[in-house]
Coordinates of C-alpha atoms in Angstrom, one line a residue:
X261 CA -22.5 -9.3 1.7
X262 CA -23.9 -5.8 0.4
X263 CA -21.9 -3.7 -0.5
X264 CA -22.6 0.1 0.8
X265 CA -21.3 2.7 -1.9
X266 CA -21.4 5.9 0.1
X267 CA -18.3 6.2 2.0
X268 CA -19.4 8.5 5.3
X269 CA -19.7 5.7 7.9
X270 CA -20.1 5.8 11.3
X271 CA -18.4 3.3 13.6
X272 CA -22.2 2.3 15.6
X273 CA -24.4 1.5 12.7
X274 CA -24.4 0.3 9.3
X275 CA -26.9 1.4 6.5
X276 CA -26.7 4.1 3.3
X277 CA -26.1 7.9 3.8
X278 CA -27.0 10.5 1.2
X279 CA -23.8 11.0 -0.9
X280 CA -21.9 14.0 0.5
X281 CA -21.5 16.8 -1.7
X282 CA -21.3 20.5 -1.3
X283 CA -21.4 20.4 2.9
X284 CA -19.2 23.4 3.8
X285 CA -18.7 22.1 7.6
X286 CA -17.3 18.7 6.7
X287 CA -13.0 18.6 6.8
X288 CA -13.2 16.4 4.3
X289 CA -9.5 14.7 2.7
X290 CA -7.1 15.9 4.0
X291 CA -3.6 13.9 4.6
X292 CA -1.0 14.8 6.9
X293 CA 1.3 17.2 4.4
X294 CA 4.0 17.5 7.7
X295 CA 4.7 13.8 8.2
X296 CA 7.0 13.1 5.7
X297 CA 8.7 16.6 6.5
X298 CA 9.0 15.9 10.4
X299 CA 10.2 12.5 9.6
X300 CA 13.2 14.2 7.6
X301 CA 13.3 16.2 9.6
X302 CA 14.7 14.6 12.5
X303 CA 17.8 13.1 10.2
X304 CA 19.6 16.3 10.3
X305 CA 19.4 17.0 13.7
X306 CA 22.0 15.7 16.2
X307 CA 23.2 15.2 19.5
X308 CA 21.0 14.9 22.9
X309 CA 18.1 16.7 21.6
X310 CA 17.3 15.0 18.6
X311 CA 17.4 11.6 21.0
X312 CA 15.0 13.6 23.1
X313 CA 12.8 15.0 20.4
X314 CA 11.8 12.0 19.0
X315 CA 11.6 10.0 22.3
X316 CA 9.0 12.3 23.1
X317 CA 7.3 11.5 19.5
X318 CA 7.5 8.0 19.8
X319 CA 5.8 8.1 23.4
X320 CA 2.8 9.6 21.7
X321 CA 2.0 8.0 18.8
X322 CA -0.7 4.8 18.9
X323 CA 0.7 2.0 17.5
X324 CA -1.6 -0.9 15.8
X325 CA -0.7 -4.2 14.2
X326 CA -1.5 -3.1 10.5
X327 CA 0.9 -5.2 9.0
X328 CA -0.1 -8.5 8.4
X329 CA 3.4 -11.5 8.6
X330 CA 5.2 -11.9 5.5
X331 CA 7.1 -15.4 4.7
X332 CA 10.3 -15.7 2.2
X333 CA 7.8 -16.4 -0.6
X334 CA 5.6 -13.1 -0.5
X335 CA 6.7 -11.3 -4.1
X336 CA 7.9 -7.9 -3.4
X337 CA 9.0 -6.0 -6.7
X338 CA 10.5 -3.5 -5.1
X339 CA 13.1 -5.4 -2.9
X340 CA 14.6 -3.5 -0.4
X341 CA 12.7 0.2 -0.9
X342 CA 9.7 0.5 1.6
X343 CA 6.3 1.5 0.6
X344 CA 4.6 3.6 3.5
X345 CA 0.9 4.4 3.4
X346 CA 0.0 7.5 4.5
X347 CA -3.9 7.9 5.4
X348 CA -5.6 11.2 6.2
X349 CA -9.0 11.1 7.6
X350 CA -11.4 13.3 9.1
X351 CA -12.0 11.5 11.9
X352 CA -11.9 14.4 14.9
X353 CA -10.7 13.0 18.1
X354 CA -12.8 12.5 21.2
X355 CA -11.1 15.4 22.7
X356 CA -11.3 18.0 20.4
X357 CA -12.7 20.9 22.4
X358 CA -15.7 22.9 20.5
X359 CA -13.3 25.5 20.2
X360 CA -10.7 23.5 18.0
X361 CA -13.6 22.5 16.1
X362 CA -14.5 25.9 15.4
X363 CA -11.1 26.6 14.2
X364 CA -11.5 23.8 11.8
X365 CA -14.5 25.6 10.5
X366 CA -16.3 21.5 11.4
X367 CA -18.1 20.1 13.8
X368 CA -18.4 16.8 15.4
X369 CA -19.0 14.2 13.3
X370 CA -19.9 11.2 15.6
X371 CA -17.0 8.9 15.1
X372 CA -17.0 9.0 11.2
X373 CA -14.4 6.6 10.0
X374 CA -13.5 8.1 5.9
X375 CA -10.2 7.6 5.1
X376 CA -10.3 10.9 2.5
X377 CA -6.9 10.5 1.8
X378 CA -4.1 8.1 0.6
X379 CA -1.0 8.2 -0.3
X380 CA 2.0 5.4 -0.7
X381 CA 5.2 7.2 0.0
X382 CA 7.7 5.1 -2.1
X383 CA 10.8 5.5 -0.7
X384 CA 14.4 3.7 -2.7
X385 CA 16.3 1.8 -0.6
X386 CA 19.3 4.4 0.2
X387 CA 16.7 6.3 1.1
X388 CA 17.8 9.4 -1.7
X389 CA 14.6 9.7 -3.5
X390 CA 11.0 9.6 -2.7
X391 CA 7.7 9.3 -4.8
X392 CA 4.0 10.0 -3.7
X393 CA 1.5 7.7 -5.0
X394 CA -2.3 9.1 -4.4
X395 CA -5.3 7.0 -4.6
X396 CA -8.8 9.2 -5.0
X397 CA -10.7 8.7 -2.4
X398 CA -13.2 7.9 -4.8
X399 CA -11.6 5.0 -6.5
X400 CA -14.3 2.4 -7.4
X401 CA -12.1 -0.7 -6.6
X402 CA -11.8 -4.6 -5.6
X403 CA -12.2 -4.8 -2.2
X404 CA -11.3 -7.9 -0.4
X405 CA -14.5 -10.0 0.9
X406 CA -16.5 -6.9 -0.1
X407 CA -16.6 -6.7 -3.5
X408 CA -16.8 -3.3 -5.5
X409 CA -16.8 0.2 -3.6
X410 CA -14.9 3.6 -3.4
X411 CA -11.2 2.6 -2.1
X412 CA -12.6 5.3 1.5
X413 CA -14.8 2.4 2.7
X414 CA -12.5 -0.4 2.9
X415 CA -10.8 1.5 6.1
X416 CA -14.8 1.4 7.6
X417 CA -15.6 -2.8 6.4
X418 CA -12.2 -4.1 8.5
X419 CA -13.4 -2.1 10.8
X420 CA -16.7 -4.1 11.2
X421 CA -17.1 -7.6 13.2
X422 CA -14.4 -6.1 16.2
X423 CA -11.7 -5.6 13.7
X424 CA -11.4 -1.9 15.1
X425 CA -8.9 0.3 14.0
X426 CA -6.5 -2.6 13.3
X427 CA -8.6 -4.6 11.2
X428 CA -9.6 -1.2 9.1
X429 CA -6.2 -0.5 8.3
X430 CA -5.5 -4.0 7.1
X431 CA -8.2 -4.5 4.9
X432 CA -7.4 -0.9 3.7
X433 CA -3.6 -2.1 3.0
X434 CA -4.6 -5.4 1.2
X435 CA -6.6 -3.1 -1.3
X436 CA -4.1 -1.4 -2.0
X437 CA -1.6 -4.4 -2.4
X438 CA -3.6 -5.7 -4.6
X439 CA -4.4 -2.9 -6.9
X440 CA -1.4 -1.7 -7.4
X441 CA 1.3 -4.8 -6.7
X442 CA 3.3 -3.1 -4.1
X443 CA 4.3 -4.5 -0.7
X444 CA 2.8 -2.1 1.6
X445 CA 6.0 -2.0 4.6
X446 CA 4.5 0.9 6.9
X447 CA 1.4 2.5 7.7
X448 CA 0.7 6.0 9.2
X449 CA -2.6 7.7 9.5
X450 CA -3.2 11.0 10.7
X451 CA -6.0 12.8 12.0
X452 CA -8.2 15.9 11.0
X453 CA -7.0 17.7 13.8
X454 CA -3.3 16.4 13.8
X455 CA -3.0 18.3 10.4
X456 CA -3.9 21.3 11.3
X457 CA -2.0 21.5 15.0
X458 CA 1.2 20.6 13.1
X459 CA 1.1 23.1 10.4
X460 CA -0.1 26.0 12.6
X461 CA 2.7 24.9 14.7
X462 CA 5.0 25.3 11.7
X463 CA 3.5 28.5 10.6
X464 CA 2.6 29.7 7.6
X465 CA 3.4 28.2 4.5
X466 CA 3.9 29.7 1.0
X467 CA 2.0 28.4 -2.2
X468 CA 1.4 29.7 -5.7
X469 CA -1.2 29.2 -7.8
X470 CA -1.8 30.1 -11.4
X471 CA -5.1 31.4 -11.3
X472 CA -7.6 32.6 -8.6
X473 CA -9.8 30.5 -6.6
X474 CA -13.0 31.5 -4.5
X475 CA -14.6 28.4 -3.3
X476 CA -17.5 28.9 -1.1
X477 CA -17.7 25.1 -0.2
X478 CA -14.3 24.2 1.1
X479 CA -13.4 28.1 2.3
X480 CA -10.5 28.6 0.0
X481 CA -10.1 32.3 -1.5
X482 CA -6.9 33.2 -2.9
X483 CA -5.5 35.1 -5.5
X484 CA -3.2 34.6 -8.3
X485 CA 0.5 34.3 -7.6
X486 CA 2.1 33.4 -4.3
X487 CA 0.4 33.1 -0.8
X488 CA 1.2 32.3 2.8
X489 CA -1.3 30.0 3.9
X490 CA -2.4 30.0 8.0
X491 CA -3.3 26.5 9.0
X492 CA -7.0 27.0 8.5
X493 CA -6.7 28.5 4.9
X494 CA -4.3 25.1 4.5
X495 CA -7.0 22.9 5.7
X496 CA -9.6 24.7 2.7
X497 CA -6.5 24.6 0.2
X498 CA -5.9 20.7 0.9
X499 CA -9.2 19.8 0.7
X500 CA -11.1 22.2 -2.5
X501 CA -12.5 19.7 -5.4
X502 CA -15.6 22.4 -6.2
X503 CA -14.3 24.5 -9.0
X504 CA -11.5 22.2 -10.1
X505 CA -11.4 20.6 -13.7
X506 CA -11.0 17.2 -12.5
X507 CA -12.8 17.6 -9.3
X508 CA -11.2 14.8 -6.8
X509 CA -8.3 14.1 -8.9
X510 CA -6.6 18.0 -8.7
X511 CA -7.3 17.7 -5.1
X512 CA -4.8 14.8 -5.2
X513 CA -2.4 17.4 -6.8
X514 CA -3.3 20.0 -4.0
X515 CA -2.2 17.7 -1.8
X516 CA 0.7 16.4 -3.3
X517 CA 2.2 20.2 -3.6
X518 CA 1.1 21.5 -0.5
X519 CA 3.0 18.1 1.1
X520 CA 5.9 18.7 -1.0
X521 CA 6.1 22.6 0.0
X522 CA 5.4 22.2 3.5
X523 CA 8.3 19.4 3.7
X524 CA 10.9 22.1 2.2
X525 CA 10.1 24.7 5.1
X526 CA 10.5 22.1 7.8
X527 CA 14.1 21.2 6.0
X528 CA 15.1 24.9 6.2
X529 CA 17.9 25.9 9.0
X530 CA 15.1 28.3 10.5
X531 CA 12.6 25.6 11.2
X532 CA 15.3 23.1 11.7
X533 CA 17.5 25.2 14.2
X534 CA 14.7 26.0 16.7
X535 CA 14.6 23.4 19.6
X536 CA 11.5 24.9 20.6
X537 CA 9.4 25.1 17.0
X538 CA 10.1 21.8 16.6
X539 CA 9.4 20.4 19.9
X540 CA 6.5 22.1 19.6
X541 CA 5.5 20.0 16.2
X542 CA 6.7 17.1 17.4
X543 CA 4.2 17.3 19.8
X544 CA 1.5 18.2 17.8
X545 CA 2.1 15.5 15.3
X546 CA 2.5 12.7 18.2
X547 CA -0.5 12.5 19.4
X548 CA -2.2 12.6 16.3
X549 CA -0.9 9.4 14.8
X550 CA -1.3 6.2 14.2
X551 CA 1.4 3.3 13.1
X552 CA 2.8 -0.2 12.7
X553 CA 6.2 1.1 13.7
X554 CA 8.6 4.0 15.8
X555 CA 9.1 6.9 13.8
X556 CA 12.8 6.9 13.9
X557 CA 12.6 3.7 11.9
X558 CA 10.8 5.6 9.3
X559 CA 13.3 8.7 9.2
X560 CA 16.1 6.5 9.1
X561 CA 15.1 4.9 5.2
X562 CA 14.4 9.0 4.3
X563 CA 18.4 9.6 5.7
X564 CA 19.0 11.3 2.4
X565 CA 15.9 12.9 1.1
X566 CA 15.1 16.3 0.0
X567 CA 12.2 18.1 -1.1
X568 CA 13.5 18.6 -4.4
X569 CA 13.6 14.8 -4.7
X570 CA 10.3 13.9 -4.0
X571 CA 8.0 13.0 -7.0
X572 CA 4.3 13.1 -7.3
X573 CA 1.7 10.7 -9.2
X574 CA -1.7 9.9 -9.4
X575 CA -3.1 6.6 -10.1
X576 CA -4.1 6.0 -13.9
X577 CA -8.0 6.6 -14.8
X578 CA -10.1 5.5 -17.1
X579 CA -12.7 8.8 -16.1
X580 CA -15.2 10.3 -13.7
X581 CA -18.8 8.5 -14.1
X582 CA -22.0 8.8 -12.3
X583 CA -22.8 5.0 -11.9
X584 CA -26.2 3.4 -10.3
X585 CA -25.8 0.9 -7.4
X586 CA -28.8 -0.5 -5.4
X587 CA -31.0 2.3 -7.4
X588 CA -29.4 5.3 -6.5
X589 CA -26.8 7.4 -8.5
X590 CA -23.1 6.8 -7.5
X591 CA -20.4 9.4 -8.4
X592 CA -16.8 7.6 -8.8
X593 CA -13.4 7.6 -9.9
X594 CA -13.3 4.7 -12.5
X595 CA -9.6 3.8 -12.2
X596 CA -7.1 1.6 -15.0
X597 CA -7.1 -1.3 -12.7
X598 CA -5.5 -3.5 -15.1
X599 CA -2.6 -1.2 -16.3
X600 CA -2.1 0.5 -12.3
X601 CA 1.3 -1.8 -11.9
X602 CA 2.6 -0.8 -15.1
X603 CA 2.4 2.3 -14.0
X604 CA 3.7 1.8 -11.0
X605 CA 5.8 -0.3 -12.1
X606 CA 7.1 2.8 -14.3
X607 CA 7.4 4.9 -11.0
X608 CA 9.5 2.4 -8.8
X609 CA 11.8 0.6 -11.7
X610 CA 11.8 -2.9 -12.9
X611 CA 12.3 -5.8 -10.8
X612 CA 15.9 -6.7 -11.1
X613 CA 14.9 -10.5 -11.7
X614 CA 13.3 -9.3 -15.0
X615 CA 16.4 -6.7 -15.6
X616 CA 19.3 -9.9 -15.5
X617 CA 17.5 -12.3 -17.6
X618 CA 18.0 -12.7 -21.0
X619 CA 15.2 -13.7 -23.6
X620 CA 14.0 -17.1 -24.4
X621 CA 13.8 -18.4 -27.5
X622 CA 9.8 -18.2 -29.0
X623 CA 9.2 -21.6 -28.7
X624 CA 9.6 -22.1 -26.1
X625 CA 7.8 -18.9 -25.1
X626 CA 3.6 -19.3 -24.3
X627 CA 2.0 -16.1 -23.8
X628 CA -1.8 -15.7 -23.9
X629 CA -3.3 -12.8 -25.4
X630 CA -5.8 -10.2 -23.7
X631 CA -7.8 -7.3 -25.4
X632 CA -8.3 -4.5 -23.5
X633 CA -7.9 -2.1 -26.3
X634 CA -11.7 -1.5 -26.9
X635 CA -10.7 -2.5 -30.6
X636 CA -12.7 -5.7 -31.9
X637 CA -10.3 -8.5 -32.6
X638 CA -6.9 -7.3 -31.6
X639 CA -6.6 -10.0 -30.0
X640 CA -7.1 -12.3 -32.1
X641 CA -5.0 -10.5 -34.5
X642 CA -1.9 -10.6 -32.3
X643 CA -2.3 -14.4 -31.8
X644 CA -1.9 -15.0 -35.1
X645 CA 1.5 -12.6 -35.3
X646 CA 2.5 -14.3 -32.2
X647 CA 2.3 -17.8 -33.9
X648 CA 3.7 -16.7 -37.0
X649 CA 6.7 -15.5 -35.3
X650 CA 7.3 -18.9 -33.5
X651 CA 5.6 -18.6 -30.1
X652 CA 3.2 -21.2 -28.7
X653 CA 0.1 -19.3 -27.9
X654 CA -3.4 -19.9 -25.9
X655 CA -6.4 -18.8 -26.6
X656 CA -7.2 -15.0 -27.1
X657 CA -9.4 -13.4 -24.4
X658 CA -10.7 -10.1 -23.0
X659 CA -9.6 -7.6 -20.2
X660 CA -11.2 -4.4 -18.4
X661 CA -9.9 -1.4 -20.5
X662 CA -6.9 -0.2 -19.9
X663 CA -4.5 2.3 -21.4
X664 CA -1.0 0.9 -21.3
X665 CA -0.1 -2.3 -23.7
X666 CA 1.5 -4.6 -20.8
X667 CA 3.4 -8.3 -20.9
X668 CA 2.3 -9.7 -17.8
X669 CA 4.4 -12.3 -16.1
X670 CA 4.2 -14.2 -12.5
X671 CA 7.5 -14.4 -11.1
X672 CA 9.6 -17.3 -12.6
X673 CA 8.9 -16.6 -16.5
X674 CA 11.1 -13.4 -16.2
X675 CA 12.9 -14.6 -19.7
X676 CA 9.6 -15.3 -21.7
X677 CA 8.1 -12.0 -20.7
X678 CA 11.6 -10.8 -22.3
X679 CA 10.9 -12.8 -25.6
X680 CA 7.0 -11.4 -25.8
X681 CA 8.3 -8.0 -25.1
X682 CA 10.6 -8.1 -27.5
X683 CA 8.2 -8.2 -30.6
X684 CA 6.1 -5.8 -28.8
X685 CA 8.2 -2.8 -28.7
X686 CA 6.5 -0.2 -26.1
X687 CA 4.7 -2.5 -23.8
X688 CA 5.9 -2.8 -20.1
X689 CA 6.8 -5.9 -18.6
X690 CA 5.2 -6.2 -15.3
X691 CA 5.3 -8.9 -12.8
X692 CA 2.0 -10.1 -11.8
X693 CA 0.7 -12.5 -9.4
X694 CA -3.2 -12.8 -10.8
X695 CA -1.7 -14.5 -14.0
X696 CA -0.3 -18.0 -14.0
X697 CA 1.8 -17.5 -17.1
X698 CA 3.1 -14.7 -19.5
X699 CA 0.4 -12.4 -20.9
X700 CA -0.1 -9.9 -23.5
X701 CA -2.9 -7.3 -22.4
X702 CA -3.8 -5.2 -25.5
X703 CA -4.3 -1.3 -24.8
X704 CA -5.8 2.0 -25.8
X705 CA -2.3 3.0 -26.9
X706 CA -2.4 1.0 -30.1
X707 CA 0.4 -1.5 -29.5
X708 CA 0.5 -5.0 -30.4
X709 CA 2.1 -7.4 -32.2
X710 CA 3.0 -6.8 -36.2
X711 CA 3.4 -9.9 -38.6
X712 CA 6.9 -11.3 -39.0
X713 CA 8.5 -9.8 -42.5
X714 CA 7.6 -11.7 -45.6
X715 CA 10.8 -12.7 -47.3
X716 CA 12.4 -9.8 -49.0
X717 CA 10.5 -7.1 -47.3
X718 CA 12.6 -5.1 -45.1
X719 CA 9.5 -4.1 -42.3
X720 CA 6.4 -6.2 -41.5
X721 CA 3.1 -5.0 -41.8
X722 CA 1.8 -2.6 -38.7
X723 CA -1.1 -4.1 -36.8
X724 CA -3.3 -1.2 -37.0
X725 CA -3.2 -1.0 -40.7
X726 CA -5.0 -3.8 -41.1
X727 CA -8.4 -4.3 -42.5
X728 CA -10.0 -5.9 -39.1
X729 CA -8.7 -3.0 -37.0
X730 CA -10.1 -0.5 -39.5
X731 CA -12.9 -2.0 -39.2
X732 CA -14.1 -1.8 -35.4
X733 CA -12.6 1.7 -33.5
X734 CA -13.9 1.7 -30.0
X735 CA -17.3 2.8 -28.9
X736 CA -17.8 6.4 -27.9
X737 CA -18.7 5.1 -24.8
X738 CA -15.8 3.8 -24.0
X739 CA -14.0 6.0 -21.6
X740 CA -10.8 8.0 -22.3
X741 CA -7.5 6.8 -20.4
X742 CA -6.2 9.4 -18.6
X743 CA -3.2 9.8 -16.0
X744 CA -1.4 12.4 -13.8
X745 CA 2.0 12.8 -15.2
X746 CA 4.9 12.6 -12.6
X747 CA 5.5 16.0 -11.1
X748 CA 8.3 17.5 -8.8
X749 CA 6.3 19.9 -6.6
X750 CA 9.0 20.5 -3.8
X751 CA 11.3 23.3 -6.1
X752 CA 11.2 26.7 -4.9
X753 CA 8.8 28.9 -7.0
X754 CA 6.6 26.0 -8.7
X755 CA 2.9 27.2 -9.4
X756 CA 0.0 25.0 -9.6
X757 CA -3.7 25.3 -11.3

């Protein structure tokens, strides 16, 4: 099957289109920042009208099969917290008047299907804390039965063959599933135009920024400082990459604070005390979405959740290259693939399996060693400690690059991961199901596996002293790990770049 890399489709035809870069008209990314809040929202409010409210939601919203049956042996590492994936789109709905579009400062765009936006909303399982997850748009992933692409055109290839808007969102969950480890549980995806009637429902909302920005491509022109944001300056805000360091990636953070902001005005008494505001946004958000389940099922695992208790992440990356596929230059988001469920797995917590076990003894520990260090022969290297220190041991490999130093384990082999990740101080432990026994993948960050102590020496010899890793650094060419550190964007007063 080819594999298309530009990620503006259009549900009647197949075929390339010109990358899309710099096109002032286009909505481009842009998630729905009063979801989460109206969701909350509705846990405060009591009595007959909150019954009403969200009757009158529920009645709205489309629902679609997107998640596919689960049996008693599916892994789940999170057990009982839910995983919601929130999609934005641009996608403007068949009746969206010209006017509306004109208010969007956008135009019709012939049924385009981009999902621009994505975002798992971790939730814990009483419900008490919340994390955002966002995955550039992009992301230059696995997709299933496609092969490589950005993450946006998985939505448009399930799509394909009658799968409609069912089949997209399915294809677009098991990509994500299987990038990151998480059980996806719920799926809500939002329109172009369902973002912007909800916040101009909810009125202006207040953001700070640390320094000016004038953007001419996305519309956005505010100063430093605070400013109230109308819902067509929130559309430019949420969707600006021109101008930014990390282009896509601090649009991610855009949207992750404006989300965050937005879901502390909803939670205020004067939002929250209005029957008729929130009717009104209720309204607007209904007929906007689309979702697996009713929405009071959703707000009742967020019972307890408060702005200042939501987090925000962006995957790990390994860098932003221009790539060449089927001849023609390809601008991506190259993302840590292989160390993605450590760090998720560093968002979420450990699965308790791996928490109650207790080590195994080394031999009867096998663990099989992967470099993806960028460092000739660590591998190699840390068999060698491994076996000196008592472990049985296969045969040393390579992996992608990756940042974090990881033990991976398939569920099962909880207490050797424990024994490997014992002489490895600093690596996660992450359960995997793509390996069929424990594994050590060798990172960037420079931890391995030292030699066991000769007798009478009190420390054993560090792995990166020896002569073999002197002796091969990585290429320059190798790209630099990078990731978004975890941020809490939903406190009063917090600024962003």
């Amino acid at each position: 099957m080819s594999i298309e890399p530009e990620q503006t489709t259009r549900r009647a035809r197949r075929g390339h289109v010109p990358p899309r870069h710099g096109r002032q008209k286009r909505g481009s990314g842009v998630v729905l920042p009063a979801v989460a809040g109206v969701l909350a929202m509705g846990l405060v409010l009591t009595g007959g009208y909150a019954a009403f409210a969200f009757t009158s939601l529920n009645s709205g919203v489309t629902k679609i099969d997107a998640i596919s049956p689960r049996s008693d042996d599916d892994d789940d590492v999170d057990g009982q917290a839910q995983n919601i994936l929130l999609v934005g789109d641009d996608h403007r709905p068949d009746n969206a008047t010209p006017e509306q579009m004109a208010e969007l400062s956008t135009e019709d765009d012939g049924g385009a299907t981009n999902t621009d936006t994505m975002i798992v909303l971790h939730i814990n399982a009483d419900g008490s804390q919340a994390t955002m997850i966002s995955f550039p748009r992009d992301s230059y992933v696995p997709i299933p039965g496609v092969g490589k692409g950005k993450l946006n055109s998985a939505f448009y290839y399930g799509t394909l063959n009658g799968g409609g808007d069912t089949g997209g969102a399915k294809l677009l969950i098991q990509t994500i599933q299987d990038l990151s480890g998480l059980t996806i549980d719920h799926y809500v995806r939002v329109s172009l135009l369902g973002f912007y009637q909800v916040v101009k429902e909810l009125g202006p909302v207040e953001v700070c920024l640390n320094n000016a920005v004038n953007d001419p491509y996305s519309g956005v022109d505010l100063p430093a400082g605070t400013s109230e944001l109308d819902a067509k300056q929130a559309l430019s805000f949420v969707r600006q990459r021109h101008g930014l360091p990390n282009g896509d990636l601090d649009r991610n953070v855009r949207q992750q604070y404006f989300l965050s902001q937005e879901a502390r005005k909803v939670l205020s008494a004067g939002t929250l005390l209005n029957p008729i505001k929130m009717n009104n946004i209720l309204s607007a958000v209904g007929s906007s979405i689309q979702t697996d389940t009713d929405l009071v099922s959703l707000a009742s695992q967020m019972r307890n959740l408060r702005p200042g208790n939501i987090q925000s992440a962006t995957i790990p990356t390994l860098g932003t290259p221009t790539i060449t596929v089927g001849g023609r230059p390809l601008s991506i988001v190259e993302v840590d693939t292989v160390g993605l469920p450590a760090f998720v797995q560093g968002l979420v917590g450990e699965p308790k399996e791996y928490t109650k076990a207790t080590a195994a003894e080394p031999a009867a520990t096998t663990v099989t060693v992967l470099n993806g260090s960028g460092t000739t022969g660590a591998a190699a290297t840390a068999t060698a400690n491994l076996t000196a220190r008592g472990f049985q041991v296969g045969t040393p490999g390579s992996s992608d690059t990756t940042q974090k130093t990881q033990v991976q384990y398939p569920a099962g082999q909880e207490a050797q991961a424990k024994a490997v990740a014992a002489v490895v101080p600093g690596a996660v432990a992450v359960r995997s199901t793509t390996v069929s026994g424990v594994t050590l993948v060798l990172g960037s960050d420079g931890i391995t596996v030292t030699a066991p102590a000769a007798p009478g020496d009190a420390s054993s010899t560090p792995a990166d002293e020896t002569p073999e890793a002197e002796a091969s650094k990585p290429a320059e060419s190798e790209p630099t790990p990078s990731s978004t550190d975890v941020k809490t964007y939903g406190e009063e007063g917090v600024c962003i770049n």
